[in-house]
Coordinates of C-alpha atoms in Angstrom, one line a residue:
Chain A
M1 CA -32.6 6.2 33.7
S2 CA -29.0 5.2 34.3
Q3 CA -28.2 2.7 37.0
A4 CA -26.3 3.3 40.2
G5 CA -22.5 3.1 39.5
Y6 CA -22.9 3.7 35.8
N7 CA -22.4 7.0 34.0
F8 CA -24.7 8.1 31.3
A9 CA -23.9 6.0 28.2
Y10 CA -21.5 3.6 30.1
L11 CA -18.2 5.5 29.4
D12 CA -17.0 8.0 31.9
E13 CA -17.0 11.7 30.8
H14 CA -13.2 11.9 30.5
T15 CA -13.1 9.0 28.1
K16 CA -16.0 10.5 26.1
R17 CA -14.3 13.8 25.9
M18 CA -11.1 12.1 24.7
I19 CA -13.1 10.2 22.0
R20 CA -14.9 13.4 20.9
R21 CA -11.6 15.2 20.5
A22 CA -10.4 12.4 18.3
L23 CA -13.6 12.6 16.3
L24 CA -13.3 16.3 15.8
K25 CA -9.9 15.8 14.4
A26 CA -11.2 13.0 12.2
V27 CA -14.0 15.2 10.9
A28 CA -11.4 18.0 10.2
I29 CA -9.3 15.6 8.2
P30 CA -11.7 13.5 6.2
G31 CA -10.5 9.9 5.9
Y32 CA -7.5 10.3 8.2
Q33 CA -7.2 7.7 10.9
V34 CA -6.9 9.3 14.3
P35 CA -5.6 7.2 17.2
F36 CA -7.6 7.1 20.4
G37 CA -7.4 5.4 23.7
S38 CA -9.7 2.5 23.1
R39 CA -11.3 1.2 26.3
E40 CA -12.3 -2.3 27.4
M41 CA -16.0 -2.7 26.6
P42 CA -18.4 -5.3 27.8
L43 CA -18.3 -7.2 24.6
P44 CA -15.4 -8.9 22.7
Y45 CA -13.3 -7.3 20.0
G46 CA -14.8 -7.8 16.6
W47 CA -18.3 -7.3 17.9
G48 CA -18.3 -3.6 17.6
T49 CA -16.2 -2.2 20.4
G50 CA -15.1 0.7 18.2
G51 CA -18.5 1.6 17.0
I52 CA -20.0 1.3 20.5
Q53 CA -17.4 3.7 21.9
V54 CA -18.0 6.2 19.2
T55 CA -21.8 5.9 19.8
A56 CA -21.3 6.2 23.6
A57 CA -19.2 9.3 23.1
I58 CA -21.7 11.2 21.0
I59 CA -25.1 10.0 22.1
G60 CA -27.4 12.5 23.9
R61 CA -30.6 12.0 25.9
D62 CA -32.7 13.2 22.9
D63 CA -31.1 10.9 20.4
V64 CA -33.1 8.1 18.8
L65 CA -30.9 5.1 18.1
K66 CA -31.1 2.5 15.4
V67 CA -28.6 -0.5 15.4
I68 CA -28.2 -2.8 12.4
D69 CA -26.0 -5.8 11.7
Q70 CA -25.8 -6.9 8.0
G71 CA -28.8 -4.7 7.3
S72 CA -30.9 -6.4 9.9
D73 CA -32.3 -4.9 13.0
D74 CA -33.0 -8.2 14.8
T75 CA -29.7 -10.1 14.7
T76 CA -27.9 -10.9 18.0
N77 CA -25.3 -8.1 17.6
A78 CA -27.9 -5.4 16.7
V79 CA -30.4 -6.4 19.5
N80 CA -27.7 -6.5 22.2
I81 CA -26.1 -3.2 21.3
R82 CA -29.5 -1.6 21.0
S83 CA -30.6 -2.9 24.4
F84 CA -27.2 -1.9 25.9
F85 CA -27.8 1.7 25.0
A86 CA -31.4 1.6 26.0
R87 CA -30.2 0.5 29.5
V88 CA -27.1 2.6 30.0
A89 CA -28.4 5.8 28.3
G90 CA -32.1 5.4 28.5
V91 CA -32.5 6.7 24.9
A92 CA -35.3 5.9 22.6
T93 CA -34.6 3.2 20.0
T94 CA -36.2 2.6 16.6
E95 CA -35.9 0.3 13.6
R96 CA -37.0 3.1 11.2
T97 CA -34.1 4.7 9.4
R98 CA -36.0 8.0 8.9
E99 CA -36.7 8.3 12.6
A100 CA -33.2 7.6 13.9
T101 CA -30.8 10.5 14.7
L102 CA -28.0 8.0 15.3
I103 CA -27.4 4.8 13.5
Q104 CA -24.8 2.3 14.5
T105 CA -24.1 -0.2 11.7
R106 CA -22.1 -3.3 10.9
H107 CA -21.6 -4.2 7.2
R108 CA -24.4 -2.1 5.6
I109 CA -25.6 1.4 4.9
P110 CA -29.5 1.5 5.0
E111 CA -31.3 1.6 1.7
T112 CA -33.4 4.6 2.8
P113 CA -31.3 7.6 2.0
L114 CA -29.9 9.3 5.0
A115 CA -30.7 12.9 5.7
A116 CA -28.8 15.9 6.9
G117 CA -28.5 15.9 10.7
Q118 CA -28.3 12.1 11.0
V119 CA -25.1 10.4 12.1
I120 CA -24.1 6.9 11.1
V121 CA -21.4 5.0 13.0
F122 CA -19.6 2.1 11.4
Q123 CA -18.0 -0.8 13.2
V124 CA -14.5 -1.3 11.7
P125 CA -12.4 -4.4 12.2
I126 CA -9.3 -3.3 10.3
P127 CA -9.0 0.4 9.6
E128 CA -5.8 0.4 7.5
P129 CA -6.6 -0.1 3.8
L130 CA -3.0 -0.9 2.9
R131 CA -2.5 -3.5 5.8
W132 CA -2.5 -6.7 3.7
L133 CA -0.1 -5.1 1.2
E134 CA 2.2 -3.5 3.7
P135 CA 2.5 -5.0 7.2
R136 CA 4.6 -2.2 8.7
E137 CA 2.6 0.5 10.5
T138 CA 5.5 3.0 10.2
E139 CA 5.5 2.5 6.4
T140 CA 1.7 2.7 5.9
R141 CA 1.8 6.0 7.9
S142 CA 4.4 7.3 5.5
L143 CA 2.4 6.2 2.5
H144 CA -0.6 8.0 3.8
A145 CA 1.4 11.1 4.7
L146 CA 2.8 11.2 1.1
A147 CA -0.5 10.1 -0.5
D148 CA 1.6 7.3 -2.1
Y149 CA -1.3 5.0 -3.0
G150 CA -0.1 3.1 -6.1
L151 CA 0.1 0.0 -4.1
M152 CA -3.7 -0.3 -3.7
N153 CA -4.1 -0.3 -7.5
V154 CA -1.5 -3.1 -7.6
K155 CA -4.0 -5.2 -5.6
L156 CA -6.9 -4.3 -7.9
Y157 CA -4.6 -5.2 -10.9
E158 CA -4.0 -8.6 -9.3
D159 CA -7.8 -9.0 -9.0
I160 CA -8.3 -8.5 -12.7
V161 CA -5.4 -10.8 -13.5
R162 CA -6.9 -13.6 -11.4
H163 CA -10.6 -13.1 -11.9
G164 CA -10.9 -11.1 -15.1
R165 CA -12.5 -8.2 -13.1
I166 CA -12.0 -6.4 -9.9
A167 CA -13.2 -9.1 -7.5
T168 CA -13.1 -7.1 -4.3
T169 CA -16.8 -7.0 -3.3
Y170 CA -16.7 -5.6 0.2
D171 CA -14.5 -3.2 2.1
Y172 CA -13.8 -1.8 -1.3
P173 CA -11.1 0.9 -1.0
V174 CA -12.1 4.6 -1.5
E175 CA -10.4 7.9 -1.8
V176 CA -11.9 10.5 0.5
N177 CA -12.0 14.2 -0.4
G178 CA -9.4 13.6 -3.1
R179 CA -6.8 12.9 -0.4
Y180 CA -6.9 10.0 2.0
L181 CA -7.3 6.3 1.1
M182 CA -9.9 4.8 3.4
R183 CA -11.4 1.4 4.2
P184 CA -15.2 1.8 4.3
S185 CA -15.4 -1.1 6.8
P186 CA -16.8 -4.4 5.4
I187 CA -19.9 -2.9 3.7
P188 CA -20.6 -4.4 0.2
K189 CA -19.3 -2.3 -2.6
F190 CA -23.0 -1.8 -3.4
D191 CA -23.0 0.7 -0.6
N192 CA -19.9 2.6 -1.7
P193 CA -21.8 5.1 -3.9
K194 CA -24.1 6.0 -0.9
M195 CA -21.0 7.4 0.9
H196 CA -20.3 9.9 -1.8
R197 CA -21.7 13.4 -0.9
N198 CA -23.9 11.9 1.7
P199 CA -25.8 14.5 3.8
A200 CA -25.3 12.6 7.0
L201 CA -22.1 12.5 9.1
Q202 CA -20.3 9.2 8.8
L203 CA -18.1 8.1 11.7
F204 CA -15.9 5.0 11.8
G205 CA -14.6 3.3 15.0
A206 CA -12.1 0.5 15.3
G207 CA -11.8 -0.7 18.9
R208 CA -9.1 -3.2 18.7
E209 CA -6.9 -1.1 16.3
K210 CA -7.7 2.0 18.4
R211 CA -8.5 4.3 15.4
V212 CA -11.4 6.6 14.5
Y213 CA -12.0 8.3 11.2
A214 CA -14.8 10.2 9.5
V215 CA -16.4 11.3 6.3
P216 CA -18.2 14.7 7.0
P217 CA -21.5 15.5 5.2
W218 CA -21.3 16.2 1.5
T219 CA -17.7 14.9 1.1
D220 CA -16.5 13.3 -2.1
V221 CA -15.9 9.6 -1.8
R222 CA -14.5 7.9 -4.9
S223 CA -14.1 4.1 -5.3
L224 CA -10.7 3.2 -6.8
D225 CA -10.7 1.6 -10.2
F226 CA -9.0 1.5 -13.6
E227 CA -10.0 3.6 -16.6
D228 CA -10.8 0.5 -18.6
H229 CA -12.2 -1.5 -15.6
P230 CA -14.4 1.1 -14.0
F231 CA -16.0 0.6 -10.6
A232 CA -19.4 -1.0 -10.7
I233 CA -21.8 -2.2 -8.0
E234 CA -23.4 -5.7 -7.8
R235 CA -26.5 -6.4 -9.9
W236 CA -29.0 -9.2 -9.5
D237 CA -31.3 -11.0 -11.9
H238 CA -33.9 -11.0 -9.2
A239 CA -36.1 -8.6 -7.3
C240 CA -36.8 -9.0 -3.6
G241 CA -39.1 -12.0 -3.2
L242 CA -41.0 -10.3 -0.3
C243 CA -41.3 -6.7 -1.3
G244 CA -40.4 -6.7 -5.0
A245 CA -37.7 -4.1 -4.7
S246 CA -35.2 -4.2 -7.5
D247 CA -32.9 -1.4 -6.2
S248 CA -31.8 -2.9 -2.9
Y249 CA -29.0 -5.2 -1.8
L250 CA -30.3 -8.8 -1.8
D251 CA -29.4 -11.8 0.3
E252 CA -29.9 -15.2 -1.2
L253 CA -31.6 -17.7 1.2
I254 CA -32.0 -21.4 0.7
T255 CA -35.5 -22.1 2.1
D256 CA -35.8 -25.9 2.0
D257 CA -33.9 -29.2 1.5
A258 CA -34.7 -29.2 -2.2
G259 CA -32.5 -26.0 -2.6
T260 CA -35.3 -23.6 -3.3
R261 CA -33.8 -20.1 -3.3
L262 CA -35.2 -16.9 -2.2
H263 CA -33.7 -13.4 -2.8
V264 CA -34.7 -10.9 -0.1
C265 CA -33.6 -7.4 0.9
S266 CA -30.7 -7.4 3.3
D267 CA -32.2 -4.2 4.8
T268 CA -35.1 -5.7 6.8
E269 CA -36.6 -2.3 7.8
Y270 CA -36.6 -1.2 4.2
C271 CA -38.3 -4.4 3.1
A272 CA -40.9 -4.3 5.8
A273 CA -41.7 -0.6 5.1
R274 CA -42.3 -1.4 1.4
R275 CA -44.5 -4.3 2.3
A276 CA -46.5 -2.1 4.7
A277 CA -47.0 0.3 1.8
G278 CA -48.5 -2.4 -0.3
H279 CA -45.5 -3.6 -2.4
Q280 CA -45.3 -7.3 -2.9
G281 CA -42.7 -9.7 -4.3
D282 CA -43.3 -12.9 -6.3
A283 CA -42.3 -15.3 -3.5
P284 CA -45.1 -17.9 -2.7
Chain B
M1 CA 30.5 19.1 -8.8
S2 CA 32.1 18.9 -12.3
P3 CA 29.7 20.2 -14.9
D4 CA 28.9 16.8 -16.6
A5 CA 28.8 14.5 -13.5
L6 CA 25.5 12.9 -12.6
M7 CA 26.3 12.3 -9.0
S8 CA 29.1 13.7 -6.8
V9 CA 29.9 12.1 -3.5
R10 CA 31.8 14.2 -1.0
Q11 CA 33.4 13.0 2.2
L12 CA 30.6 10.6 2.8
S13 CA 30.6 8.6 6.1
A14 CA 28.0 6.2 7.3
A15 CA 27.6 4.7 10.7
Y16 CA 25.5 2.2 12.6
G17 CA 25.3 3.7 16.1
R18 CA 28.9 4.5 17.0
Q19 CA 30.3 2.0 14.5
L20 CA 31.6 3.7 11.4
A21 CA 30.8 1.6 8.3
C22 CA 32.1 4.0 5.6
R23 CA 34.7 6.7 6.0
E24 CA 35.0 9.8 4.0
I25 CA 34.1 8.3 0.6
S26 CA 34.5 10.7 -2.4
F27 CA 34.0 10.1 -6.1
E28 CA 31.9 11.3 -9.0
L29 CA 29.7 9.3 -11.3
Y30 CA 29.1 10.3 -14.9
P31 CA 26.1 9.6 -17.2
G32 CA 26.3 6.2 -18.8
E33 CA 29.1 5.1 -16.5
V34 CA 29.2 1.8 -14.6
I35 CA 31.2 1.9 -11.3
C36 CA 31.9 -1.3 -9.5
L37 CA 32.4 -1.4 -5.8
V38 CA 34.6 -4.4 -4.9
G39 CA 35.9 -5.6 -1.6
E40 CA 35.5 -8.4 0.9
S41 CA 32.4 -9.0 3.0
G42 CA 32.0 -6.4 5.7
S43 CA 34.1 -3.8 3.9
G44 CA 31.1 -1.4 3.8
K45 CA 30.1 -1.9 0.1
S46 CA 26.4 -2.4 0.7
T47 CA 26.2 0.3 3.3
L48 CA 27.8 2.7 0.9
L49 CA 25.2 1.8 -1.7
N50 CA 22.3 2.3 0.7
T51 CA 23.9 5.6 1.9
L52 CA 24.3 6.8 -1.7
A53 CA 20.6 6.3 -2.3
H54 CA 19.9 7.8 1.1
R55 CA 18.0 4.7 2.2
H56 CA 20.5 4.9 5.0
R57 CA 21.1 8.5 6.2
P58 CA 24.8 9.5 6.1
A59 CA 26.6 10.4 9.3
S60 CA 28.5 13.1 7.6
G61 CA 29.3 14.3 4.1
E62 CA 26.9 14.7 1.3
V63 CA 25.8 13.4 -2.1
I64 CA 25.0 15.9 -4.8
Y65 CA 22.7 14.6 -7.5
R66 CA 21.8 16.2 -10.8
H67 CA 18.0 16.1 -10.6
A68 CA 16.1 16.0 -13.8
R69 CA 14.0 19.0 -12.9
L70 CA 15.7 20.7 -10.0
G71 CA 19.3 20.6 -11.2
P72 CA 22.1 19.7 -8.8
V73 CA 20.7 19.0 -5.3
S74 CA 22.1 17.7 -2.1
L75 CA 20.1 14.6 -1.3
G76 CA 20.2 15.3 2.4
A77 CA 18.3 18.5 1.8
L78 CA 15.4 16.7 -0.1
D79 CA 12.3 15.9 1.8
E80 CA 10.9 12.4 2.0
A81 CA 8.4 12.9 -0.8
R82 CA 11.1 14.0 -3.3
L83 CA 13.4 11.2 -2.2
R84 CA 10.7 8.6 -2.7
E85 CA 10.0 10.1 -6.1
L86 CA 13.6 9.6 -7.0
W87 CA 13.6 6.0 -5.7
R88 CA 10.7 5.0 -7.9
T89 CA 11.3 7.1 -11.1
D90 CA 14.8 8.3 -11.7
W91 CA 16.5 5.4 -9.8
G92 CA 16.4 1.7 -9.7
F93 CA 17.5 -0.6 -6.9
V94 CA 18.3 -4.2 -7.7
R95 CA 18.8 -6.4 -4.7
Q96 CA 20.9 -9.5 -4.2
N97 CA 18.0 -11.5 -3.1
P98 CA 15.0 -11.1 -5.5
R99 CA 12.7 -11.7 -2.5
D100 CA 13.7 -8.3 -1.2
G101 CA 13.3 -6.6 -4.5
L102 CA 10.1 -8.2 -5.8
R103 CA 6.6 -8.7 -4.5
M104 CA 6.5 -12.5 -4.5
R105 CA 2.8 -12.8 -4.1
I106 CA 2.0 -10.4 -7.0
S107 CA 2.2 -11.5 -10.6
A108 CA 5.1 -10.6 -12.8
G109 CA 2.9 -8.1 -14.6
G110 CA 1.9 -6.5 -11.4
N111 CA 5.5 -6.3 -10.3
I112 CA 6.4 -4.5 -13.5
G113 CA 3.4 -2.2 -13.3
E114 CA 3.8 -1.2 -9.7
R115 CA 6.0 1.8 -10.4
L116 CA 3.7 3.0 -13.2
M117 CA 0.7 2.7 -10.9
A118 CA 2.5 4.7 -8.3
L119 CA 3.1 7.4 -10.9
G120 CA -0.7 7.5 -11.6
E121 CA -1.2 5.1 -14.5
R122 CA -4.8 3.8 -14.2
H123 CA -5.3 2.0 -17.5
Y124 CA -5.2 -1.8 -17.1
G125 CA -4.7 -2.4 -20.9
R126 CA -1.7 -0.1 -21.2
L127 CA -0.1 -1.6 -18.0
R128 CA -0.4 -5.0 -19.6
E129 CA 1.2 -3.8 -22.9
T130 CA 4.1 -2.3 -21.1
A131 CA 4.6 -5.4 -19.0
V132 CA 4.6 -7.6 -22.1
E133 CA 7.1 -5.3 -23.7
W134 CA 9.5 -5.4 -20.7
L135 CA 9.2 -9.2 -20.3
R136 CA 10.4 -9.5 -23.9
L137 CA 13.2 -7.1 -23.2
V138 CA 14.5 -9.1 -20.3
E139 CA 14.0 -12.4 -22.2
I140 CA 11.1 -13.8 -20.1
D141 CA 8.3 -15.5 -22.0
P142 CA 5.4 -13.0 -22.1
Q143 CA 3.1 -16.0 -21.5
R144 CA 4.3 -15.9 -17.9
I145 CA 2.9 -12.4 -17.3
D146 CA 0.3 -13.6 -14.8
D147 CA 2.6 -16.0 -12.9
R148 CA 3.9 -15.2 -9.6
P149 CA 7.7 -14.7 -9.2
D150 CA 8.0 -17.5 -6.7
T151 CA 7.3 -19.9 -9.6
F152 CA 10.3 -18.4 -11.5
S153 CA 13.9 -19.6 -11.5
G154 CA 16.5 -17.5 -9.8
G155 CA 17.8 -16.1 -13.1
M156 CA 14.3 -15.1 -14.2
Q157 CA 13.6 -13.5 -10.9
Q158 CA 16.7 -11.3 -11.2
R159 CA 15.7 -10.4 -14.8
L160 CA 12.2 -9.5 -13.6
Q161 CA 13.7 -7.3 -10.9
I162 CA 15.6 -5.5 -13.7
A163 CA 12.4 -5.0 -15.7
R164 CA 10.5 -3.8 -12.7
N165 CA 13.2 -1.2 -12.0
L166 CA 13.8 -0.1 -15.6
V167 CA 10.2 0.4 -16.6
T168 CA 10.2 4.0 -15.6
R169 CA 13.5 4.5 -17.6
P170 CA 15.6 5.6 -14.7
R171 CA 19.0 7.3 -15.1
L172 CA 20.7 5.6 -12.3
V173 CA 20.5 2.1 -11.0
F174 CA 22.0 0.7 -7.8
M175 CA 22.7 -3.0 -7.8
D176 CA 23.7 -5.0 -4.8
E177 CA 25.4 -8.2 -5.9
P178 CA 22.7 -9.0 -8.5
T179 CA 24.6 -12.1 -9.8
S180 CA 25.8 -13.8 -6.6
G181 CA 22.8 -16.0 -6.2
L182 CA 23.0 -17.3 -9.8
D183 CA 25.0 -20.3 -11.2
V184 CA 27.7 -19.5 -13.7
S185 CA 25.9 -20.1 -17.0
V186 CA 22.8 -18.1 -15.9
Q187 CA 25.2 -15.5 -14.6
A188 CA 26.8 -15.1 -18.0
R189 CA 23.4 -14.7 -19.7
F190 CA 22.3 -12.2 -17.1
L191 CA 25.5 -10.1 -17.5
D192 CA 25.0 -10.1 -21.2
L193 CA 21.5 -8.8 -20.8
L194 CA 22.6 -6.2 -18.3
R195 CA 25.4 -5.0 -20.5
R196 CA 23.1 -4.6 -23.4
L197 CA 20.4 -2.7 -21.5
V198 CA 22.9 -0.4 -19.8
A199 CA 24.4 0.5 -23.2
E200 CA 21.1 0.9 -24.9
M201 CA 19.5 3.0 -22.2
G202 CA 22.6 5.0 -21.3
L203 CA 22.2 4.0 -17.7
S204 CA 24.6 5.0 -14.9
V205 CA 25.1 2.1 -12.5
V206 CA 26.7 1.6 -9.1
L207 CA 27.2 -2.1 -8.7
V208 CA 28.4 -3.9 -5.6
T209 CA 30.1 -7.1 -6.3
H210 CA 32.8 -9.3 -4.8
D211 CA 33.2 -11.1 -8.1
L212 CA 36.1 -9.5 -10.0
G213 CA 34.9 -11.2 -13.2
V214 CA 31.6 -9.3 -13.0
A215 CA 33.5 -6.1 -12.4
R216 CA 35.8 -6.8 -15.4
L217 CA 32.9 -7.4 -17.7
L218 CA 30.6 -4.5 -16.7
G219 CA 32.6 -1.9 -14.9
H220 CA 34.1 1.1 -16.5
R221 CA 35.7 2.1 -13.2
I222 CA 36.4 0.2 -10.1
L223 CA 36.5 1.3 -6.4
V224 CA 38.2 -1.1 -4.1
M225 CA 37.0 -0.9 -0.5
K226 CA 38.5 -2.2 2.7
E227 CA 37.4 -1.4 6.2
G228 CA 35.0 1.3 5.0
Q229 CA 37.5 3.2 3.0
I230 CA 38.4 3.3 -0.7
V231 CA 41.9 2.0 -0.9
E232 CA 42.3 2.2 -4.7
Q233 CA 40.3 3.4 -7.6
G234 CA 40.7 3.7 -11.3
L235 CA 39.7 2.3 -14.7
T236 CA 38.7 -1.3 -14.4
D237 CA 41.5 -2.8 -16.6
Q238 CA 44.1 -0.6 -15.0
V239 CA 43.2 -1.6 -11.5
L240 CA 42.8 -5.3 -12.2
D241 CA 45.9 -5.6 -14.4
D242 CA 48.2 -3.4 -12.3
P243 CA 47.0 -3.3 -8.8
Q244 CA 48.9 -0.9 -6.6
H245 CA 47.5 -1.3 -3.1
P246 CA 48.5 -4.5 -1.3
Y247 CA 44.9 -5.3 -0.6
T248 CA 43.9 -5.1 -4.3
Q249 CA 46.9 -7.2 -5.2
L250 CA 45.7 -9.8 -2.7
L251 CA 42.2 -9.6 -4.1
V252 CA 43.4 -10.0 -7.7
T253 CA 45.7 -12.9 -7.0
S254 CA 43.0 -14.7 -5.0
V255 CA 40.8 -15.3 -8.0
L256 CA 40.8 -19.0 -9.0
A257 CA 41.8 -19.6 -12.5
A258 CA 39.6 -22.2 -14.1

């Protein structure tokens, strides 16, 4: 179980309580960024200190934890965070989306639809959607308070001017519950529609910026757009080379020095489950 | 407030900490009227302008504005949301330095469209049409719609600022020395344009300038400021041709004749 000198799930109970109070407020006001007293964690900023604190605050002994990084269960970041919680909380871990009660993620939402009762925790680098347009925190807070969000569309307008279409492909701004403008963290815009009326609770933690926010289950999440340039997700001309899926987010790999390309599911667990069920792609 | 005034300023004072920058200013502004605030540097002109628009909160006194929907309101009593709505719909604010009034990293079209998008316009095609129309009105080649303002000349930047402000057809525009960064020939063209737009749109303008030539050309009335107070006011020609206050006399005689 937990080691001597360590509390269950690493953080002390006072800190967890403080984070839970912030999370309750976040759930009560969907999309609103709630400040919290972010702690030093045993990993650098940018590696998921926000997500890991949120996970630590809400994880229980009966939880089953899944950690993904860019859709993959076996990258350094995912493996380390998973083994961290296995050590400090002694909880069961899994790679299967369906079996997990708690999923911490960086940059993706799993392809397997989430179910009611599940919680997904996003690692967030920059929580403020208006940050690159308005550097003053006092001003962005006023803009949120007054729901004064025209500025965000100015950015999308500039995208169309320069690229002929809305070229923002990840961290695509959304409006939550018809009120707050929110950064969904750097997930591809492919995943934006999954946030809309999702039965799972979605929590967001930004460690360096000391903010948490949330999208409660079944909440409306709308991606910003223009009437004549509507929001659209990425499409590929390929199916997954390994499992043949044509409905998943694909990574493009170069497999040899001759530049041979292979498109594979970014969600490794989804891909493996499909192959185990007998699906096959056309990769040699 | 007299029944046809657009704005009524009563005993308005502004301060920075304990330092009073404007003392007990009172005047009324009528629809379609251009009032010029003249005076030397540090006389409180810009502070008065910012205080009129309530970007700087007054220390005492009040400004009554005839709101399009609410009727006459004291600006101090409006909440932040209502004030911001005024700032970006019913009012314009043209700055001396276009870098303060424009988004330099956003294209000309985006600059013109910003107010419209803030008001909820979400149709790219219509935003473009409006931007082209306004570029024509301020005599900028519509081909430049996708260029950033930092590639524009100073005169073009000032005209773009005008377009960006007038796109919502405001009733009142505040201008803080809009011509002082421009050379004389560009200034003349800019003033011509401004005079035409002000007349066509029936704009009320409060314009800060230290250039009496600009005041003579545009202003219907003139307020002369010194040390935070209005020392003389009246019709432009009257004040400039027959100055009464010693400071105004000094100001008028200091103009270099070409």
